[in-house]
PDB file of C-alpha atoms in Angstrom:
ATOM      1  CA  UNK A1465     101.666  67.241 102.386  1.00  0.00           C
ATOM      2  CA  UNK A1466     103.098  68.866 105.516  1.00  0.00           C
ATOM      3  CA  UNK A1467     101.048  69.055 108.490  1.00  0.00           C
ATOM      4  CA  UNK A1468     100.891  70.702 111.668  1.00  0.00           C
ATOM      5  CA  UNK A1469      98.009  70.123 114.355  1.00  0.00           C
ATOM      6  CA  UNK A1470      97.459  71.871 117.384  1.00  0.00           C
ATOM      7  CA  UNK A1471     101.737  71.951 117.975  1.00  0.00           C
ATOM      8  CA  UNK A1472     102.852  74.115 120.946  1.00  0.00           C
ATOM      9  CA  UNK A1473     106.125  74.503 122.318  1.00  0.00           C
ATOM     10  CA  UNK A1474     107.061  76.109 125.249  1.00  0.00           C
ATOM     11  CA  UNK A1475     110.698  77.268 126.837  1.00  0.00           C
ATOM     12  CA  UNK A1476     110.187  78.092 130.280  1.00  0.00           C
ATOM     13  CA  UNK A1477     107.872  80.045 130.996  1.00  0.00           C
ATOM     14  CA  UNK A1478     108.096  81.316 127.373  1.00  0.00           C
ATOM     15  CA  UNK A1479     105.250  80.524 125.135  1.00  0.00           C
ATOM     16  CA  UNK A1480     107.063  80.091 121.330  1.00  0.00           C
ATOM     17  CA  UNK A1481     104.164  78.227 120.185  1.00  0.00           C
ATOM     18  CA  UNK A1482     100.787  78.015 120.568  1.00  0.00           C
ATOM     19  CA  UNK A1483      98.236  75.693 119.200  1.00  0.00           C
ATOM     20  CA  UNK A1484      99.763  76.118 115.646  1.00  0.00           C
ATOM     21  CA  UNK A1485      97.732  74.205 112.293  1.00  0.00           C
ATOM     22  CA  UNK A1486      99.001  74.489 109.262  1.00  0.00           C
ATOM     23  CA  UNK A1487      99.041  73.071 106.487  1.00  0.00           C
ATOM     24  CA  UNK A1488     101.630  73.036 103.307  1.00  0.00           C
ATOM     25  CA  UNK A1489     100.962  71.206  99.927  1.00  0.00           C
ATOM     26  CA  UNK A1490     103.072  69.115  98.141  1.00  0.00           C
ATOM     27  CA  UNK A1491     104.389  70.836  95.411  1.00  0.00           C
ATOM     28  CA  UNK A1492     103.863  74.916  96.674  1.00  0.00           C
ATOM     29  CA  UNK A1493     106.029  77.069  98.171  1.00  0.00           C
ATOM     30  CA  UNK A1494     104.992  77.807 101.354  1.00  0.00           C
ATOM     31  CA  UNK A1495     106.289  81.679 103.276  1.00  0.00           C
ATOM     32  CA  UNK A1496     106.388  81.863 106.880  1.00  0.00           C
ATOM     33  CA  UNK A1497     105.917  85.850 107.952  1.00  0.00           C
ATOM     34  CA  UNK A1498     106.488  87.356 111.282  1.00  0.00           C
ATOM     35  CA  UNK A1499     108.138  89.304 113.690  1.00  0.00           C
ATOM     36  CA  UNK A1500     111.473  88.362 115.218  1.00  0.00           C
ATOM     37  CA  UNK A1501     110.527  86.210 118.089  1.00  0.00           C
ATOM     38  CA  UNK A1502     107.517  84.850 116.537  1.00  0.00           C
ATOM     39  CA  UNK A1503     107.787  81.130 116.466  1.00  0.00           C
ATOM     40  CA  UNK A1504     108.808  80.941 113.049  1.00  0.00           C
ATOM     41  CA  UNK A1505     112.144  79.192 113.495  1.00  0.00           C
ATOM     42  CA  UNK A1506     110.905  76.971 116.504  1.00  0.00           C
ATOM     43  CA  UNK A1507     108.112  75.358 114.246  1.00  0.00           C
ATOM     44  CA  UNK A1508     110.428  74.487 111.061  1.00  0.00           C
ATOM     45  CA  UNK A1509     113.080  73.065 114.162  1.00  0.00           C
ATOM     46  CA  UNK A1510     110.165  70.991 115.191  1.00  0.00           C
ATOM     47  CA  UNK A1511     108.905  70.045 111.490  1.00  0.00           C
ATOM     48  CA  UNK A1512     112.892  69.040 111.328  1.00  0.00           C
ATOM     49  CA  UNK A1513     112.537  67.078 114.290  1.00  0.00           C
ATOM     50  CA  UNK A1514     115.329  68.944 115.809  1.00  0.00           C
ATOM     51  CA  UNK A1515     112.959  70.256 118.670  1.00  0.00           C
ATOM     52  CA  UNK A1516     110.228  67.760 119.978  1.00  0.00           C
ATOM     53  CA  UNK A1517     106.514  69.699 120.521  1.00  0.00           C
ATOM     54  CA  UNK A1518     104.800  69.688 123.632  1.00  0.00           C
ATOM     55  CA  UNK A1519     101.748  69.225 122.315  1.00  0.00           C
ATOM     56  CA  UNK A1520     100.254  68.455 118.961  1.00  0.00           C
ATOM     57  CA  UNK A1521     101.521  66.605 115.858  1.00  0.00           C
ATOM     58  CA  UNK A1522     103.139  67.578 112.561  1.00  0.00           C
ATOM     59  CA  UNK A1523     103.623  64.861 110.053  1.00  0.00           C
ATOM     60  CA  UNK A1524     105.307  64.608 106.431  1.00  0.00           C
ATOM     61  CA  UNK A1525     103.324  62.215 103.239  1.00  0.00           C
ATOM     62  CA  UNK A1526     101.058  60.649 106.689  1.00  0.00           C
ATOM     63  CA  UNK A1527     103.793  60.160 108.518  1.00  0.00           C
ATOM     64  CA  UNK A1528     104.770  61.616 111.753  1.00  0.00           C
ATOM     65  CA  UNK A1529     108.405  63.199 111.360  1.00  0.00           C
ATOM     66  CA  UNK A1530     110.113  61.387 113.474  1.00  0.00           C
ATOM     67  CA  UNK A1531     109.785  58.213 111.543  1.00  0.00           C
ATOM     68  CA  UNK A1532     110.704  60.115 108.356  1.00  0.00           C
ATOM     69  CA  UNK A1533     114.719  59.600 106.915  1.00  0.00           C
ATOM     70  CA  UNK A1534     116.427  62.501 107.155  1.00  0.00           C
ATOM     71  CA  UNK A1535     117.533  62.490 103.567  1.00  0.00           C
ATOM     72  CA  UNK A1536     113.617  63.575 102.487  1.00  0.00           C
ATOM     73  CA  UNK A1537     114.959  67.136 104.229  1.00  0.00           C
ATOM     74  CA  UNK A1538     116.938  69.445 103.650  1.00  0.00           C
ATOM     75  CA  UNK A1539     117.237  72.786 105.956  1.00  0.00           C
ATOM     76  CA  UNK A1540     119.192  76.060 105.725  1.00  0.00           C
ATOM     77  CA  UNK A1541     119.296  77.131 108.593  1.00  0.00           C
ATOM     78  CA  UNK A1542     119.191  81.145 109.548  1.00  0.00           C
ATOM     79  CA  UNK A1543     122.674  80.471 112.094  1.00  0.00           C
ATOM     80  CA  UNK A1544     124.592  79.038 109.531  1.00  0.00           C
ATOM     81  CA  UNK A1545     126.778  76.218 110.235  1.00  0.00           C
ATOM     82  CA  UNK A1546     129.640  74.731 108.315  1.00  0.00           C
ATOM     83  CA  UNK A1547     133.339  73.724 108.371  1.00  0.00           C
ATOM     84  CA  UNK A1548     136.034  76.471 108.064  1.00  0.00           C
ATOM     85  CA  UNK A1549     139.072  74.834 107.343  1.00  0.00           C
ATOM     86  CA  UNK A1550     137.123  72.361 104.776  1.00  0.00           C
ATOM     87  CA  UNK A1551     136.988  73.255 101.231  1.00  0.00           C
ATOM     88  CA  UNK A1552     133.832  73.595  99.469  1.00  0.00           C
ATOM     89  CA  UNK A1553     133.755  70.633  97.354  1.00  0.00           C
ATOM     90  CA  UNK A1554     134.721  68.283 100.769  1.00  0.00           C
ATOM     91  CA  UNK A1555     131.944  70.499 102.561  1.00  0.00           C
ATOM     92  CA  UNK A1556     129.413  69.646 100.346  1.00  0.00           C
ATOM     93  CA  UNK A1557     130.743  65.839  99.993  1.00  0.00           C
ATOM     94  CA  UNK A1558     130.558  65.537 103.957  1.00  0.00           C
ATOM     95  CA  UNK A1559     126.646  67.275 104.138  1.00  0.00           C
ATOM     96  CA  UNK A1560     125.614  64.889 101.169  1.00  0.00           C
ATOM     97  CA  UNK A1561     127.544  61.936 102.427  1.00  0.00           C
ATOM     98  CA  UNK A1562     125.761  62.936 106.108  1.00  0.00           C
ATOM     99  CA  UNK A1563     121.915  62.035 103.948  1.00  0.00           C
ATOM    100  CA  UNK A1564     123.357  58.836 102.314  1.00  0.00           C
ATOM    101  CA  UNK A1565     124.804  60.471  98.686  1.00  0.00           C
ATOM    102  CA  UNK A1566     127.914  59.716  97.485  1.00  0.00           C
ATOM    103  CA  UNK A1567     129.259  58.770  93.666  1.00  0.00           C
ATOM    104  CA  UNK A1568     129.550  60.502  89.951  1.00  0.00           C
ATOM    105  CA  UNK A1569     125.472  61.284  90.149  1.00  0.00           C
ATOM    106  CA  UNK A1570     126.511  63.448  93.116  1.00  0.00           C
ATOM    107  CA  UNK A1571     129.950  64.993  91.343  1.00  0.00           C
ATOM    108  CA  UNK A1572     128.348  65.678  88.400  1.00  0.00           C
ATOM    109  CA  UNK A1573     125.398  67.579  90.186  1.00  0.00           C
ATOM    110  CA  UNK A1574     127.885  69.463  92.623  1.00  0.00           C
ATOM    111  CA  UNK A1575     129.976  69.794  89.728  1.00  0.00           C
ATOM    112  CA  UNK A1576     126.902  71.839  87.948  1.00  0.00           C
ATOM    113  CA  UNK A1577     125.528  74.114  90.891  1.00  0.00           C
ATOM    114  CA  UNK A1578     128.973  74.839  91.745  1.00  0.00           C
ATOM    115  CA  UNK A1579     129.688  76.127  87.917  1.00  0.00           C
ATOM    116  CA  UNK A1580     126.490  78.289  88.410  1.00  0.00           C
ATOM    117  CA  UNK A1581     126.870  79.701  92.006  1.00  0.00           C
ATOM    118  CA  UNK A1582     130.758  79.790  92.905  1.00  0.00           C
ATOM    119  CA  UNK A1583     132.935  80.371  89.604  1.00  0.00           C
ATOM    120  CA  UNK A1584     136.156  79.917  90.632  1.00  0.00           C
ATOM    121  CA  UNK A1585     135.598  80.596  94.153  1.00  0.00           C
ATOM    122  CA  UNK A1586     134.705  76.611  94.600  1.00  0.00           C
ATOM    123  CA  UNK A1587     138.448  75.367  95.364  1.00  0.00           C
ATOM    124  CA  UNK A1588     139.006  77.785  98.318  1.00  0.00           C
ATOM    125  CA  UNK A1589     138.609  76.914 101.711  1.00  0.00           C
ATOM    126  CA  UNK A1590     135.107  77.823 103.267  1.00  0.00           C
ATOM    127  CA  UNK A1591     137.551  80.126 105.735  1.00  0.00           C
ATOM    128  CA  UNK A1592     138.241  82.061 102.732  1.00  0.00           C
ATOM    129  CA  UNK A1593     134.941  83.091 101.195  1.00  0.00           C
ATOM    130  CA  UNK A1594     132.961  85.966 101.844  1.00  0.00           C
ATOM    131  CA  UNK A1595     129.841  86.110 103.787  1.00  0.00           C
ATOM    132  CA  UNK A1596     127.645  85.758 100.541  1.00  0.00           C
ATOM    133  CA  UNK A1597     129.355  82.672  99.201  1.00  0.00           C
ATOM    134  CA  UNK A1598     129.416  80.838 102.639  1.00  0.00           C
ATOM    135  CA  UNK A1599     125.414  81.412 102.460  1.00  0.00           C
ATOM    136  CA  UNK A1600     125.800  79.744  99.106  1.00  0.00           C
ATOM    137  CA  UNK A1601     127.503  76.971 100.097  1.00  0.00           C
ATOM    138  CA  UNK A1602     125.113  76.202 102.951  1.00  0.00           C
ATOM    139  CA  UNK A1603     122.353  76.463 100.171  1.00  0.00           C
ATOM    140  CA  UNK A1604     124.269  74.045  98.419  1.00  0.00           C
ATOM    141  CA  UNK A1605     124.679  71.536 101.297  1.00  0.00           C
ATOM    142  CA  UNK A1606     120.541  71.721 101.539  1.00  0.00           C
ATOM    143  CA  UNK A1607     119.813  70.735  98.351  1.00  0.00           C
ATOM    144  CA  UNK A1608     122.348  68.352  96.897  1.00  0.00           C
ATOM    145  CA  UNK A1609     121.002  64.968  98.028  1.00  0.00           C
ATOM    146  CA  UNK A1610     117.600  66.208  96.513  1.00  0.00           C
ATOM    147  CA  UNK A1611     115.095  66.296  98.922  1.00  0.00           C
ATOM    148  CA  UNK A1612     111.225  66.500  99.319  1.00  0.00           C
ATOM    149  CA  UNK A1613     110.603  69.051 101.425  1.00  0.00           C
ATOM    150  CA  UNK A1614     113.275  72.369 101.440  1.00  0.00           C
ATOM    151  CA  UNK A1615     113.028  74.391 104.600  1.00  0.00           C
ATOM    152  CA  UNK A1616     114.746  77.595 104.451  1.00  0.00           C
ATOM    153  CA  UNK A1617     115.014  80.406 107.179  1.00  0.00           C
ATOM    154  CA  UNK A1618     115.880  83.471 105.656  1.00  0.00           C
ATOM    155  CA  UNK A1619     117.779  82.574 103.015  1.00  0.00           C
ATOM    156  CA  UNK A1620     118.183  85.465 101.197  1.00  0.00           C
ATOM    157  CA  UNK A1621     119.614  88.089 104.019  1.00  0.00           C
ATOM    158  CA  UNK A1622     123.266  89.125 103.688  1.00  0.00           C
ATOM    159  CA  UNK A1623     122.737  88.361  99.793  1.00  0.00           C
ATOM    160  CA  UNK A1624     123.617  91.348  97.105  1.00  0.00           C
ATOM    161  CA  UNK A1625     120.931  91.987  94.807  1.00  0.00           C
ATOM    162  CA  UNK A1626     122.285  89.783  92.107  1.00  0.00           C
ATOM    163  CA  UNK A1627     122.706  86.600  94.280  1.00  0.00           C
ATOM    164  CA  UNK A1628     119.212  87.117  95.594  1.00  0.00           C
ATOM    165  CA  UNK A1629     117.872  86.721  91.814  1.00  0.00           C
ATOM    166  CA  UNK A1630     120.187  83.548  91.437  1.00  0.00           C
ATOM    167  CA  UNK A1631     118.654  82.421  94.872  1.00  0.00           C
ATOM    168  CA  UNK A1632     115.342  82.916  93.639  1.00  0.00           C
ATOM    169  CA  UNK A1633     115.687  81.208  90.234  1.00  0.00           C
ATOM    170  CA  UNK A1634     116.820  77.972  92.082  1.00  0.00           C
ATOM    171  CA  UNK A1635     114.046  77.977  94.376  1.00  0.00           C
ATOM    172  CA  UNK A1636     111.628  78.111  91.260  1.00  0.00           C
ATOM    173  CA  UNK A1637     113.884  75.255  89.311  1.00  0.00           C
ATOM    174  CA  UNK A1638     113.729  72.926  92.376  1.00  0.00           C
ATOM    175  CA  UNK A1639     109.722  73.873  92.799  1.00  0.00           C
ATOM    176  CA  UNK A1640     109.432  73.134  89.002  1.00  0.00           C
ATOM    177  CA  UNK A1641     110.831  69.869  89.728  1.00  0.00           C
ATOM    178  CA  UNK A1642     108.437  68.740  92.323  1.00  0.00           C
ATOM    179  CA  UNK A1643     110.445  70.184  95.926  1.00  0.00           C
ATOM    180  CA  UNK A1644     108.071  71.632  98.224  1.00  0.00           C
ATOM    181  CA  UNK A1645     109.561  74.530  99.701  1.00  0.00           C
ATOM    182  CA  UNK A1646     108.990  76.151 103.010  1.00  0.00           C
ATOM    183  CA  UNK A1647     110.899  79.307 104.135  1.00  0.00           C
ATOM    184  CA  UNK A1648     110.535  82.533 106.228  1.00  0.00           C
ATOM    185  CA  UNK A1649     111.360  86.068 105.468  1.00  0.00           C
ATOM    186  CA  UNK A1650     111.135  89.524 106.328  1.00  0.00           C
ATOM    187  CA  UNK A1651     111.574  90.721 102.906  1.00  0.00           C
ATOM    188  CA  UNK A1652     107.244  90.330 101.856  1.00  0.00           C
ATOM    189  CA  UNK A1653     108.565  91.565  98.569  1.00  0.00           C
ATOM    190  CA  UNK A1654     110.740  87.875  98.321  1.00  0.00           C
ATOM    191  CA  UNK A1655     107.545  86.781  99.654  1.00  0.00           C
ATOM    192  CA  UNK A1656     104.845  87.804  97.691  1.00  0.00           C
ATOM    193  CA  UNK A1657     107.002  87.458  94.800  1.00  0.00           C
ATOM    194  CA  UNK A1658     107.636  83.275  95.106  1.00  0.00           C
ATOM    195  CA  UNK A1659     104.896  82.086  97.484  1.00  0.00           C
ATOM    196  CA  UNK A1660     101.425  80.562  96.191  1.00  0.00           C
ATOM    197  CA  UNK A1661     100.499  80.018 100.141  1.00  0.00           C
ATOM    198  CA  UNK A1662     101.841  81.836 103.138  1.00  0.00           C
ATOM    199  CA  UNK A1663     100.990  82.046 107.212  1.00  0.00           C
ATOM    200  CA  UNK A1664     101.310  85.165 109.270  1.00  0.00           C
ATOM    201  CA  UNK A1665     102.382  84.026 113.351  1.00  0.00           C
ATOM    202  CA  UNK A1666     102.688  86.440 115.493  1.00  0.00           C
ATOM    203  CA  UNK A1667     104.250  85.563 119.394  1.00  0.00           C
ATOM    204  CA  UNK A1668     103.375  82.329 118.528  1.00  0.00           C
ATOM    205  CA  UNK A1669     100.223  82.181 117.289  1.00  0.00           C
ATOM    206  CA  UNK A1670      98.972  81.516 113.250  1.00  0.00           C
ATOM    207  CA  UNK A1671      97.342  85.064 112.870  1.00  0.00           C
ATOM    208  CA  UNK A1672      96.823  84.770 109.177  1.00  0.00           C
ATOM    209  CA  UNK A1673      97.057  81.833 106.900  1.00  0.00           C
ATOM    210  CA  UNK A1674      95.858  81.057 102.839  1.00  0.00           C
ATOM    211  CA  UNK A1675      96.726  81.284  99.563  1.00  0.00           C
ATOM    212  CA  UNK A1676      98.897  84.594  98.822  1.00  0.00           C
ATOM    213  CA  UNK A1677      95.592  86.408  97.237  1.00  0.00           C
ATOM    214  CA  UNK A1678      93.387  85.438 100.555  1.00  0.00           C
ATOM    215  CA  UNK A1679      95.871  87.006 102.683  1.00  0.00           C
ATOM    216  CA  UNK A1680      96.110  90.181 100.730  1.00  0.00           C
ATOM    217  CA  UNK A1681      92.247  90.058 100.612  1.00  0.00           C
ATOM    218  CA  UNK A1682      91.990  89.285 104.356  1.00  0.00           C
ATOM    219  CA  UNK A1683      91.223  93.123 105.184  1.00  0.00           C
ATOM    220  CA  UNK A1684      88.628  93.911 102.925  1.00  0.00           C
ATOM    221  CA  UNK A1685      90.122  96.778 102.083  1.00  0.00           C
ATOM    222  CA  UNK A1686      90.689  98.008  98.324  1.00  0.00           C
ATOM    223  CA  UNK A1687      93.445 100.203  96.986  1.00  0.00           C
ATOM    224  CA  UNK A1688      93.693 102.669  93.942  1.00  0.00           C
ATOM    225  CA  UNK A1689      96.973 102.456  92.198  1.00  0.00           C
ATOM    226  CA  UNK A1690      97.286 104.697  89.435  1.00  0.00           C
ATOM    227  CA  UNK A1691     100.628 105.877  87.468  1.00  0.00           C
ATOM    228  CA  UNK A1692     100.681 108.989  85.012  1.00  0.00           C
ATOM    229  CA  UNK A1693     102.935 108.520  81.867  1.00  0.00           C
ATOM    230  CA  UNK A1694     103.925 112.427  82.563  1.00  0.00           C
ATOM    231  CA  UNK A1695     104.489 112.082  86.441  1.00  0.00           C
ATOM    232  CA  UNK A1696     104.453 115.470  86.728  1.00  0.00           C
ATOM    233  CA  UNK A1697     100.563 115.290  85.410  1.00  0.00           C
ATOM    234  CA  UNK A1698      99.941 113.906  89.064  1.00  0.00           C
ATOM    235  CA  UNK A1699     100.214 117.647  90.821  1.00  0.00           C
ATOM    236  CA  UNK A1700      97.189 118.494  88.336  1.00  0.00           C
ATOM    237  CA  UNK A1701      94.925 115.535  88.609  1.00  0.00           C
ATOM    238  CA  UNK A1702      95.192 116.464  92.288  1.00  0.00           C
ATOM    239  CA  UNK A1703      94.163 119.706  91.828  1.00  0.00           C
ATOM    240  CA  UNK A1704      91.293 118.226  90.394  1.00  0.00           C
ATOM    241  CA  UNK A1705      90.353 115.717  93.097  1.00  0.00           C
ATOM    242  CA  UNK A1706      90.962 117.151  96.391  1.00  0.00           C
ATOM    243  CA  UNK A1707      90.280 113.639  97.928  1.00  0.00           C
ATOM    244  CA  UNK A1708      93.273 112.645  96.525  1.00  0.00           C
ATOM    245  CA  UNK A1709      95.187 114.912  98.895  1.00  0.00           C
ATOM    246  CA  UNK A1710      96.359 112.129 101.499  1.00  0.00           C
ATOM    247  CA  UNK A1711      97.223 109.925  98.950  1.00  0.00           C
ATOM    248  CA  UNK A1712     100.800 108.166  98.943  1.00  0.00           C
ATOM    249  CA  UNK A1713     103.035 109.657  96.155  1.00  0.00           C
ATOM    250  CA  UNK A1714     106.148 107.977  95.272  1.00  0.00           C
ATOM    251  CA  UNK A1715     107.755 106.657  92.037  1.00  0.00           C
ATOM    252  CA  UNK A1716     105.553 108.647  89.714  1.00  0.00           C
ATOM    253  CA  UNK A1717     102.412 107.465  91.324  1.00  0.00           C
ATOM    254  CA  UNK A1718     100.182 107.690  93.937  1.00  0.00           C
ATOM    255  CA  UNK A1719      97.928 105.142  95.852  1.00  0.00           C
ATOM    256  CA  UNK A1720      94.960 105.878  97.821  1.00  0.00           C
ATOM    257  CA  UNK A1721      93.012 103.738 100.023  1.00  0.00           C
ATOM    258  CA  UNK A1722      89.060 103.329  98.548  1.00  0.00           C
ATOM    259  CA  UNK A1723      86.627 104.708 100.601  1.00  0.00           C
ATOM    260  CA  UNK A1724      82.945 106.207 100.208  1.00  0.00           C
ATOM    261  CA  UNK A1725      84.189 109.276  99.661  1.00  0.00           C
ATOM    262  CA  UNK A1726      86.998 107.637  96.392  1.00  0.00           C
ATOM    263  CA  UNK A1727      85.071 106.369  93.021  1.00  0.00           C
ATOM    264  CA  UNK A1728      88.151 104.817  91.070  1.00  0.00           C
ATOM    265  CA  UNK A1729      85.879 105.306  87.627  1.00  0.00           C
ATOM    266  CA  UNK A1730      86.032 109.298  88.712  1.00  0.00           C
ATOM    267  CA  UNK A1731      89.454 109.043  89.139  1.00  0.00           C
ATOM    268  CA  UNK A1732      90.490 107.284  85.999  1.00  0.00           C
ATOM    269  CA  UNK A1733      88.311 110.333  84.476  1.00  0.00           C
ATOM    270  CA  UNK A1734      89.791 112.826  85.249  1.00  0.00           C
ATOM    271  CA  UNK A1735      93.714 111.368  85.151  1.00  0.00           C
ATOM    272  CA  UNK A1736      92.638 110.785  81.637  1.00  0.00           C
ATOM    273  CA  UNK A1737      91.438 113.955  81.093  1.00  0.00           C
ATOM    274  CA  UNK A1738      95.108 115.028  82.472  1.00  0.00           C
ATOM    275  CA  UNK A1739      96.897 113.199  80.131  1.00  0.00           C
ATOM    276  CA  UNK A1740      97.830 109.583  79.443  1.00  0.00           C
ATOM    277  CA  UNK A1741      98.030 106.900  82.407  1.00  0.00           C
ATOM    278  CA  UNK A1742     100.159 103.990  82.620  1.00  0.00           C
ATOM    279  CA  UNK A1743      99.003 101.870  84.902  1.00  0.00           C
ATOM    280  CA  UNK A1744      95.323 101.790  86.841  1.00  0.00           C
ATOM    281  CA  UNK A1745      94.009  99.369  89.090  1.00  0.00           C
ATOM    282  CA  UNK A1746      91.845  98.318  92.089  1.00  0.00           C
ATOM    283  CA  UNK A1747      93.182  95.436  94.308  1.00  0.00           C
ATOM    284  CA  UNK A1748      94.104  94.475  97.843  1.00  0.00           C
ATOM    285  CA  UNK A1749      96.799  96.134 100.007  1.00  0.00           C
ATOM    286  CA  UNK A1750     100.479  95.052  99.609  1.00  0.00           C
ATOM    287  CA  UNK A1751     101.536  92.226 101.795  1.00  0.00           C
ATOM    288  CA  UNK A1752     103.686  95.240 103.480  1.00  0.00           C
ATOM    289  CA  UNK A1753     100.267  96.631 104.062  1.00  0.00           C
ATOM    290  CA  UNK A1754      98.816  94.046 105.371  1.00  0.00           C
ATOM    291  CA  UNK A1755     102.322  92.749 107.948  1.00  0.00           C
ATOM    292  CA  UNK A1756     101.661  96.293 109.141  1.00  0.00           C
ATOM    293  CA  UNK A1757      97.791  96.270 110.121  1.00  0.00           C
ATOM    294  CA  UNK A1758      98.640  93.060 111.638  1.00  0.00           C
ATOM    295  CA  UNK A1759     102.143  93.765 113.931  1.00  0.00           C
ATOM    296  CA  UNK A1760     102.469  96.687 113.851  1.00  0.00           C
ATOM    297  CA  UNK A1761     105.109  99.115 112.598  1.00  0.00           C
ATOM    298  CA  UNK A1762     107.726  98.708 115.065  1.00  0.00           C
ATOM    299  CA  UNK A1763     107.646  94.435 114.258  1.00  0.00           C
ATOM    300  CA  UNK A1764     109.085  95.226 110.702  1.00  0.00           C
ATOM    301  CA  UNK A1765     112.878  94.339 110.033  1.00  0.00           C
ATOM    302  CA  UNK A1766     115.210  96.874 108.648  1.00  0.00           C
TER     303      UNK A1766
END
């Protein structure tokens, strides 16, 4: 497993981290969530070794992470970095070659991510590509020498819709084959969506950390969901229920926080008595929700 103990790291008089413990299992996938500014970056630099803490210690299998060979990593980093005048197949020779891989095992996996992420955009120059295949290549140059531990730092921003799904299916394929994977996003859809475990830091401290469903349950609060098969059923069921009036309406359904005053069985009652419902349940807030009660509204990326 990965482990961080009491790690703090400071820039001048900047605090970026403070008295950080975490811990990440061998075999999850592991989100980092936070404002910009948070820390978030600075502790997978210092998991990297690429920053030394100030205080504390973060080790990998038992082992601090400075004694651990660089090929067990691999790191995309948010400010991505590679060689312009290179083409792809000598950029992703020179990042493997960099971790000790070379030979036809190596070929003949380039060979197959580059069939399923560039097409025939792998013989250009890296100059040459758009924005969304340089990301890809970087992804590329993480994961080729197959390591233990993937750190990624927003991977899937500047990414169309369609590369973000590809993005997401090889982060389940490498998890499947026994990669622990650690990454940070704003998007807590991406989030809540691939992560089994997740931390909340906020200006540099761990504000929430757990399993995804002990994060979402960390407010205590309980939400009605509730979806009408005829959404325009929802204008009388509120009629009906006047409590419902400050509920949240939007893509044929409404949500209401639960509250003495909001029985979900008298709810369900009465939208049945309306006319047929889709979907009902009682669960925690969104991860959304629950970014929000914690930052703040203003801390949430575009």
């Amino acid at each position: 497993m990965l482990e961080l103990r009491g790690v703090a790291k400071r820039f001048g008089p900047v605090r970026a981290v403070e008295d950080v413990d975490l811990t990440v299992e061998e075999g999850s996938i592991f989100g980092l969530i936070g404002p910009n500014g948070a820390g978030k970056t600075t502790s997978m630099r210092m998991i990297l070794n690429i920053l030394e803490p100030d205080a504390g210690q973060i080790s990998w299998q038992g082992r601090p992470v400075r004694a651990v060979a660089a090929r067990e990593f691999g790191y995309l980093p948010e400010e991505r970095g590679l060689y312009p005048r290179m083409s792809v197949r000598d950029e992703l020779r020179f990042f493997a070659a960099l971790r000790g891989v070379s030979g036809p095992q190596l070929e003949h996996e380039m060979d197959g991510w580059l069939d399923r992420f560039m097409g025939d955009q792998a013989g250009k120059k890296v100059e040459d590509l758009s924005k969304g295949n340089s990301q890809k290549v970087q992804f590329l140059a993480a994961i080729l020498h197959r390591p233990r531990l993937l750190i990624l730092d927003e991977p899937f921003g500047g990414l169309d819709p369609v590369n973000v799904q590809a993005l997401k299916e090889a982060v389940r394929e490498l998890n499947a084959q026994g990669t622990t994977i650690l990454f940070s996003s704003h998007r807590m859809d991406h989030v809540e969506e691939l992560c089994t475990h997740l931390a909340l830091i906020d200006r540099g401290r761990v504000r929430l950390n757990g399993s995804l469903e002990e994060v979402r349950g960390s407010s205590g609060r309980r939400y009605l969901r509730l979806t009408m098969q005829d959404p325009g059923d929802l204008d009388a069921l509120l009629q009906r229920l006047p409590q419902l009036q400050g509920a949240s309406l939007a893509g044929g359904g409404l949500e209401a926080e639960v509250d003495a005053r909001l029985d979900p069985q008298v709810v369900l009652q009465e939208a049945l008595a309306v006319g047929p419902v889709r979907r009902f349940e009682v669960a925690p807030p969104s991860l959304e929700q629950v970014y929000l009660e914690q930052v703040g509204k203003e801390a949430v990326a575009p």
